[in-house]
GROMACS .gro file of C-alpha atoms in nm:
model
  335
    1MET     CA    1  10.977   8.471   8.628
    2PHE     CA    2  10.900   8.727   8.356
    3ALA     CA    3  10.693   8.478   8.156
    4PHE     CA    4  10.504   8.382   8.472
    5LEU     CA    5  10.420   8.747   8.545
    6VAL     CA    6  10.302   8.806   8.188
    7LYS     CA    7  10.069   8.507   8.210
    8ARG     CA    8   9.930   8.621   8.545
    9ILE     CA    9   9.877   8.978   8.422
   10LEU     CA   10   9.697   8.856   8.108
   11ALA     CA   11   9.478   8.620   8.311
   12GLY     CA   12   9.405   8.898   8.561
   13SER     CA   13   9.310   9.136   8.281
   14MET     CA   14   9.063   8.882   8.143
   15ILE     CA   15   8.908   8.842   8.487
   16ILE     CA   16   8.866   9.218   8.524
   17ILE     CA   17   8.701   9.240   8.179
   18LEU     CA   18   8.462   8.954   8.263
   19VAL     CA   19   8.373   9.110   8.598
   20SER     CA   20   8.306   9.445   8.434
   21MET     CA   21   8.076   9.273   8.183
   22MET     CA   22   7.887   9.092   8.456
   23VAL     CA   23   7.845   9.403   8.668
   24TYR     CA   24   7.735   9.609   8.370
   25THR     CA   25   7.482   9.343   8.268
   26LEU     CA   26   7.339   9.313   8.620
   27PHE     CA   27   7.284   9.684   8.657
   28PHE     CA   28   7.170   9.734   8.298
   29TYR     CA   29   6.886   9.486   8.338
   30GLY     CA   30   6.851   9.491   8.717
   31PRO     CA   31   6.706   9.811   8.867
   32GLN     CA   32   6.359   9.902   8.747
   33HIS     CA   33   6.358  10.249   8.587
   34PRO     CA   34   6.727  10.333   8.656
   35GLY     CA   35   6.675  10.695   8.549
   36LEU     CA   36   6.386  10.754   8.791
   37GLU     CA   37   6.591  10.911   9.071
   38LEU     CA   38   6.769  11.141   8.828
   39CYS     CA   39   6.441  11.244   8.665
   40ARG     CA   40   6.284  11.319   9.003
   41ARG     CA   41   6.580  11.530   9.113
   42ASP     CA   42   6.567  11.740   8.799
   43ASN     CA   43   6.187  11.783   8.806
   44HIS     CA   44   6.127  11.846   9.179
   45GLY     CA   45   5.981  11.500   9.236
   46ARG     CA   46   5.731  11.528   8.952
   47CYS     CA   47   5.840  11.218   8.764
   48GLY     CA   48   5.677  10.877   8.785
   49PRO     CA   49   5.732  10.531   8.629
   50THR     CA   50   5.491  10.615   8.346
   51SER     CA   51   5.609  10.972   8.290
   52PRO     CA   52   5.718  11.065   7.934
   53LYS     CA   53   6.011  11.255   8.088
   54LEU     CA   54   6.140  10.933   8.242
   55TYR     CA   55   6.142  10.770   7.900
   56GLU     CA   56   6.346  11.062   7.766
   57TYR     CA   57   6.601  11.032   8.048
   58GLU     CA   58   6.646  10.658   8.007
   59ASP     CA   59   6.669  10.698   7.630
   60LYS     CA   60   6.953  10.951   7.665
   61LEU     CA   61   7.123  10.733   7.926
   62GLY     CA   62   7.124  10.448   7.672
   63TYR     CA   63   6.895  10.204   7.853
   64HIS     CA   64   6.685  10.155   7.538
   65ASN     CA   65   6.986  10.058   7.328
   66PRO     CA   66   7.137   9.707   7.294
   67ILE     CA   67   7.352   9.621   7.593
   68TYR     CA   68   7.659   9.529   7.385
   69SER     CA   69   7.649   9.873   7.224
   70GLU     CA   70   7.628  10.056   7.557
   71TYR     CA   71   7.897   9.839   7.714
   72GLY     CA   72   8.125   9.925   7.424
   73VAL     CA   73   8.062  10.296   7.481
   74TRP     CA   74   8.133  10.256   7.854
   75ALA     CA   75   8.452  10.051   7.798
   76LYS     CA   76   8.577  10.296   7.534
   77GLY     CA   77   8.529  10.578   7.783
   78LEU     CA   78   8.782  10.414   8.015
   79VAL     CA   79   9.061  10.463   7.762
   80ALA     CA   80   8.943  10.748   7.537
   81GLY     CA   81   8.683  10.942   7.735
   82ARG     CA   82   8.329  11.020   7.617
   83THR     CA   83   8.044  11.269   7.627
   84ILE     CA   84   7.753  11.185   7.859
   85PRO     CA   85   7.412  11.337   7.775
   86ILE     CA   86   7.177  11.383   8.072
   87GLY     CA   87   6.860  11.582   8.034
   88SER     CA   88   6.937  11.884   7.818
   89THR     CA   89   7.308  11.897   7.907
   90ASP     CA   90   7.609  11.713   7.766
   91TYR     CA   91   7.892  11.642   8.011
   92ASP     CA   92   8.250  11.591   7.898
   93CYS     CA   93   8.408  11.294   8.076
   94PRO     CA   94   8.784  11.254   8.008
   95ALA     CA   95   8.957  10.918   8.032
   96PRO     CA   96   8.946  10.717   8.245
   97CYS     CA   97   8.573  10.787   8.239
   98LEU     CA   98   8.381  10.592   8.502
   99GLY     CA   99   8.059  10.778   8.431
  100LEU     CA  100   7.861  11.059   8.587
  101SER     CA  101   7.700  11.029   8.930
  102TYR     CA  102   7.319  11.040   8.910
  103ARG     CA  103   7.305  11.198   9.254
  104ASP     CA  104   7.494  11.522   9.199
  105ARG     CA  105   7.607  11.505   8.834
  106THR     CA  106   7.976  11.505   8.918
  107LEU     CA  107   8.234  11.286   8.749
  108VAL     CA  108   8.272  10.951   8.924
  109THR     CA  109   8.646  10.962   8.857
  110ASP     CA  110   8.678  11.291   9.047
  111GLN     CA  111   8.480  11.154   9.341
  112PHE     CA  112   8.694  10.841   9.338
  113LYS     CA  113   9.015  11.049   9.355
  114GLU     CA  114   8.869  11.235   9.653
  115LYS     CA  115   8.755  10.932   9.851
  116PHE     CA  116   9.021  10.673   9.773
  117PRO     CA  117   9.297  10.836   9.986
  118VAL     CA  118   9.074  10.791  10.293
  119THR     CA  119   9.027  10.419  10.226
  120LEU     CA  120   9.395  10.381  10.135
  121SER     CA  121   9.496  10.539  10.467
  122LEU     CA  122   9.271  10.297  10.658
  123ALA     CA  123   9.412  10.002  10.464
  124VAL     CA  124   9.776  10.101  10.524
  125GLY     CA  125   9.738  10.142  10.900
  126ALA     CA  126   9.523   9.834  10.949
  127SER     CA  127   9.739   9.605  10.732
  128VAL     CA  128  10.054   9.701  10.924
  129LEU     CA  129   9.884   9.610  11.251
  130TYR     CA  130   9.751   9.288  11.098
  131LEU     CA  131  10.106   9.168  11.045
  132VAL     CA  132  10.285   9.323  11.342
  133ILE     CA  133  10.034   9.215  11.606
  134GLY     CA  134   9.894   8.902  11.441
  135VAL     CA  135  10.221   8.745  11.332
  136GLY     CA  136  10.404   8.862  11.645
  137VAL     CA  137  10.151   8.706  11.883
  138GLY     CA  138  10.127   8.394  11.666
  139VAL     CA  139  10.503   8.339  11.672
  140LEU     CA  140  10.511   8.394  12.048
  141ALA     CA  141  10.229   8.142  12.099
  142ALA     CA  142  10.407   7.887  11.878
  143ARG     CA  143  10.729   7.920  12.078
  144LYS     CA  144  10.529   7.869  12.400
  145ARG     CA  145  10.331   7.580  12.252
  146GLY     CA  146  10.135   7.382  12.510
  147THR     CA  147  10.198   7.629  12.794
  148VAL     CA  148   9.947   7.844  12.979
  149ALA     CA  149  10.068   8.148  12.785
  150ASP     CA  150   9.993   7.974  12.456
  151LYS     CA  151   9.642   7.878  12.563
  152MET     CA  152   9.568   8.227  12.694
  153LEU     CA  153   9.687   8.396  12.375
  154VAL     CA  154   9.486   8.164  12.147
  155SER     CA  155   9.175   8.182  12.368
  156SER     CA  156   9.184   8.561  12.381
  157THR     CA  157   9.195   8.586  12.001
  158LEU     CA  158   8.899   8.349  11.973
  159VAL     CA  159   8.695   8.550  12.224
  160PHE     CA  160   8.780   8.882  12.062
  161SER     CA  161   8.700   8.760  11.710
  162SER     CA  162   8.365   8.622  11.829
  163ILE     CA  163   8.236   8.974  11.903
  164PRO     CA  164   8.072   9.142  11.600
  165TYR     CA  165   8.310   9.396  11.452
  166TYR     CA  166   8.053   9.673  11.418
  167LEU     CA  167   7.982   9.644  11.792
  168VAL     CA  168   8.352   9.675  11.881
  169ALA     CA  169   8.389   9.977  11.653
  170LEU     CA  170   8.075  10.147  11.784
  171ILE     CA  171   8.163  10.097  12.153
  172SER     CA  172   8.520  10.213  12.091
  173MET     CA  173   8.398  10.533  11.931
  174LEU     CA  174   8.138  10.603  12.202
  175VAL     CA  175   8.367  10.528  12.496
  176LEU     CA  176   8.711  10.638  12.376
  177THR     CA  177   8.624  10.952  12.181
  178ILE     CA  178   8.286  11.080  12.300
  179SER     CA  179   8.268  10.980  12.668
  180THR     CA  180   8.630  10.990  12.784
  181ASN     CA  181   8.816  11.180  12.509
  182ALA     CA  182   9.096  10.926  12.542
  183PHE     CA  183   9.152  10.955  12.166
  184PRO     CA  184   9.119  11.257  11.937
  185LYS     CA  185   8.810  11.287  11.723
  186VAL     CA  186   8.827  11.063  11.419
  187THR     CA  187   8.895  11.276  11.111
  188TYR     CA  188   9.094  11.248  10.792
  189GLU     CA  189   9.378  11.483  10.705
  190SER     CA  190   9.610  11.428  10.413
  191PRO     CA  191   9.950  11.295  10.526
  192PHE     CA  192  10.108  11.541  10.282
  193ASP     CA  193   9.940  11.836  10.456
  194SER     CA  194   9.979  11.722  10.817
  195PRO     CA  195  10.145  11.386  10.895
  196ILE     CA  196  10.076  11.429  11.269
  197GLY     CA  197   9.712  11.520  11.207
  198TRP     CA  198   9.683  11.218  10.976
  199VAL     CA  199   9.804  10.981  11.249
  200LYS     CA  200   9.600  11.146  11.526
  201GLY     CA  201   9.279  11.145  11.327
  202LEU     CA  202   9.299  10.778  11.228
  203LEU     CA  203   9.481  10.623  11.525
  204LEU     CA  204   9.169  10.485  11.695
  205VAL     CA  205   9.035  10.346  11.366
  206TRP     CA  206   9.365  10.174  11.293
  207LEU     CA  207   9.376  10.019  11.639
  208VAL     CA  208   9.018   9.890  11.625
  209LEU     CA  209   9.043   9.758  11.271
  210GLY     CA  210   9.395   9.625  11.317
  211LEU     CA  211   9.335   9.449  11.649
  212PHE     CA  212   9.017   9.288  11.527
  213GLY     CA  213   9.171   9.170  11.200
  214SER     CA  214   9.493   9.047  11.359
  215THR     CA  215   9.314   8.764  11.544
  216SER     CA  216   9.296   8.545  11.234
  217TYR     CA  217   9.663   8.615  11.159
  218THR     CA  218   9.754   8.501  11.508
  219ARG     CA  219   9.591   8.163  11.453
  220TYR     CA  220   9.729   8.118  11.101
  221SER     CA  221  10.083   8.220  11.191
  222ARG     CA  222  10.081   8.008  11.506
  223GLY     CA  223   9.978   7.696  11.314
  224SER     CA  224  10.232   7.760  11.039
  225MET     CA  225  10.507   7.836  11.290
  226VAL     CA  226  10.443   7.519  11.489
  227GLU     CA  227  10.471   7.318  11.167
  228ALA     CA  228  10.786   7.502  11.058
  229LEU     CA  229  10.958   7.453  11.394
  230GLY     CA  230  10.915   7.077  11.352
  231GLU     CA  231  11.087   7.063  11.011
  232ASP     CA  232  11.420   6.890  10.958
  233TYR     CA  233  11.606   7.206  10.859
  234VAL     CA  234  11.509   7.369  11.189
  235ARG     CA  235  11.637   7.068  11.386
  236THR     CA  236  11.958   7.086  11.183
  237ALA     CA  237  11.996   7.454  11.268
  238LYS     CA  238  11.949   7.372  11.636
  239ALA     CA  239  12.206   7.096  11.615
  240LYS     CA  240  12.455   7.345  11.469
  241GLY     CA  241  12.413   7.558  11.780
  242LEU     CA  242  12.251   7.859  11.613
  243PRO     CA  243  12.082   8.105  11.850
  244ALA     CA  244  11.708   8.051  11.902
  245ARG     CA  245  11.629   8.398  11.771
  246THR     CA  246  11.816   8.331  11.446
  247ILE     CA  247  11.640   7.997  11.401
  248VAL     CA  248  11.296   8.149  11.454
  249ILE     CA  249  11.334   8.466  11.248
  250LYS     CA  250  11.570   8.363  10.970
  251HIS     CA  251  11.464   8.002  10.911
  252ALA     CA  252  11.124   7.909  11.053
  253LEU     CA  253  10.943   8.243  11.011
  254ARG     CA  254  11.024   8.268  10.642
  255SER     CA  255  10.853   7.937  10.574
  256ALA     CA  256  10.567   8.010  10.813
  257LEU     CA  257  10.479   8.335  10.635
  258VAL     CA  258  10.382   8.162  10.309
  259PRO     CA  259  10.017   8.081  10.404
  260VAL     CA  260   9.989   8.410  10.593
  261VAL     CA  261  10.079   8.605  10.278
  262THR     CA  262   9.782   8.446  10.100
  263ILE     CA  263   9.517   8.581  10.334
  264PHE     CA  264   9.705   8.909  10.372
  265GLY     CA  265   9.692   8.979   9.999
  266ILE     CA  266   9.316   8.917   9.985
  267ASP     CA  267   9.250   9.115  10.304
  268VAL     CA  268   9.440   9.418  10.176
  269ALA     CA  269   9.248   9.399   9.849
  270PHE     CA  270   8.916   9.409  10.035
  271LEU     CA  271   9.041   9.689  10.260
  272LEU     CA  272   9.130   9.895   9.953
  273SER     CA  273   8.787   9.834   9.801
  274GLY     CA  274   8.620   9.985  10.107
  275THR     CA  275   8.578   9.918  10.479
  276VAL     CA  276   8.202   9.970  10.493
  277PHE     CA  277   8.132   9.936  10.867
  278THR     CA  278   8.441  10.132  10.966
  279GLU     CA  279   8.372  10.424  10.735
  280LYS     CA  280   8.002  10.432  10.825
  281ILE     CA  281   8.050  10.418  11.203
  282PHE     CA  282   8.337  10.667  11.216
  283GLN     CA  283   8.180  10.886  10.944
  284LEU     CA  284   8.477  10.873  10.709
  285GLU     CA  285   8.409  10.952  10.345
  286GLY     CA  286   8.577  10.653  10.185
  287ILE     CA  287   8.507  10.411   9.901
  288GLY     CA  288   8.298  10.167  10.108
  289LYS     CA  289   8.055  10.423  10.247
  290TRP     CA  290   8.031  10.586   9.906
  291GLY     CA  291   7.944  10.258   9.733
  292VAL     CA  292   7.681  10.153   9.988
  293GLU     CA  293   7.506  10.490   9.973
  294ALA     CA  294   7.505  10.466   9.593
  295THR     CA  295   7.314  10.136   9.602
  296TYR     CA  296   7.032  10.295   9.805
  297ILE     CA  297   6.965  10.561   9.542
  298LYS     CA  298   7.047  10.341   9.241
  299ASP     CA  299   7.345  10.554   9.141
  300LEU     CA  300   7.460  10.293   8.890
  301PRO     CA  301   7.783  10.456   8.765
  302VAL     CA  302   7.915  10.472   9.123
  303VAL     CA  303   7.816  10.110   9.194
  304GLN     CA  304   7.987   9.999   8.873
  305ALA     CA  305   8.302  10.192   8.963
  306THR     CA  306   8.327  10.046   9.314
  307SER     CA  307   8.262   9.693   9.183
  308LEU     CA  308   8.534   9.735   8.921
  309MET     CA  309   8.765   9.867   9.192
  310LEU     CA  310   8.711   9.553   9.399
  311ALA     CA  311   8.790   9.328   9.102
  312VAL     CA  312   9.110   9.520   9.022
  313CYS     CA  313   9.226   9.509   9.386
  314VAL     CA  314   9.167   9.134   9.417
  315VAL     CA  315   9.347   9.057   9.090
  316VAL     CA  316   9.643   9.282   9.169
  317GLY     CA  317   9.655   9.143   9.524
  318ASN     CA  318   9.678   8.786   9.393
  319ILE     CA  319   9.956   8.877   9.149
  320LEU     CA  320  10.156   9.046   9.426
  321VAL     CA  321  10.104   8.741   9.649
  322ASP     CA  322  10.251   8.516   9.379
  323ILE     CA  323  10.553   8.747   9.350
  324VAL     CA  324  10.611   8.745   9.726
  325TYR     CA  325  10.575   8.365   9.725
  326SER     CA  326  10.870   8.337   9.489
  327PHE     CA  327  11.092   8.523   9.737
  328LEU     CA  328  10.971   8.340  10.046
  329ASP     CA  329  10.977   7.990   9.899
  330PRO     CA  330  11.251   7.902   9.643
  331ARG     CA  331  11.046   7.599   9.534
  332VAL     CA  332  10.794   7.835   9.374
  333ARG     CA  333  11.066   7.987   9.156
  334LEU     CA  334  11.182   7.642   9.050
  335SER     CA  335  10.830   7.534   8.954
   0.00000   0.00000   0.00000
C-alpha cells in the first residue's frame, strides 16, 4: 500500500508540474499586451498598445524574457518566495508566492487565503448532501426496483437534473430569500466565529447545490445497488437468514459505493476549485467568482493560481479515491 501511494503521489506531482507549465505558457503567449490593464490603472487610462510606458511595464513583468527563464522564477517563488517589480515599486512576495494581482496589487496568496474558506464551506455542505440524499434515494429505489415508487424516484431526478442549474439557483434566491424570506439572506460567516451564523448563511446554497448534484448520485447508486443485490454473496446472506437491513448496509452497499466514490472524488475536487454559478448568483466571494472576474481583466497571476488550484484538487481527489477503493474493495488491495 505504501509503495502504491508513493507512485500515485509522484505521478500526481508530475501532472501538477505539467499543468502549471501549460497554463503558464498559454497565458505568457496568449493575451495581447498583458500589462495593458495594469499600465492604464497606474496612469489614469493614459496608456495604449503603442505607449512606451506599456513596454516598460511588460519588460519589468518579464514578458520580454525567455519563457523558460520566467517560468523558473515563478516556480522558484512557490518554494522560496521572490521580489516582484511593478512600475517603480518592488513587492516582497513570501513563499508560496503565487504572484501579485494586477487589479489591486495585493498578494494572490493572501487573496486565496481569504476566499478559499468560502468555497470550502460550499463544498463541504454540498458534498454531504450529495451522498446523504443521492445515495439514500438510490438505495431506496434499488430496493423498490420495478415498483411505482422506483419509477417516480428515478423520473423525478431526471426531470430535476434537466433544468439548468443557474435557473434553479436564481429562482431559489429570488423566491426563498427576497420574496418570501423563507430562508435567511445568503452570507458567509466563519464557522470558528459563529457556527450558527455559518449554517444559517449558507443553508439555502447547500440545499440548492446539494439537491441538484445529488440527482446523478441517485442514478449511479441505484444502478450499482441493483447489481450488488443480485450477486451471489447477497443471496448467500439471505439464505443464512440475515436481516434485510444488514444485507443492504453491510454487504451490498459497500460494493455499490465503489463507482459512486469515483464521481464523488472528482465532484469534490471541482467544488473546491470554485462553484462559479453558485458564487456569482448568491454573491459569495469564493474561488470560482474570483477566477472568472480575473479572466475579464486579464489578471494573469490570479488565473494561473486558480488553474493550479484545480489541478491540485483533481490530483489529490484521485489519490484519495484510490485509498478509499482499497478499503471498500479488498480486491484492490490484493492487486
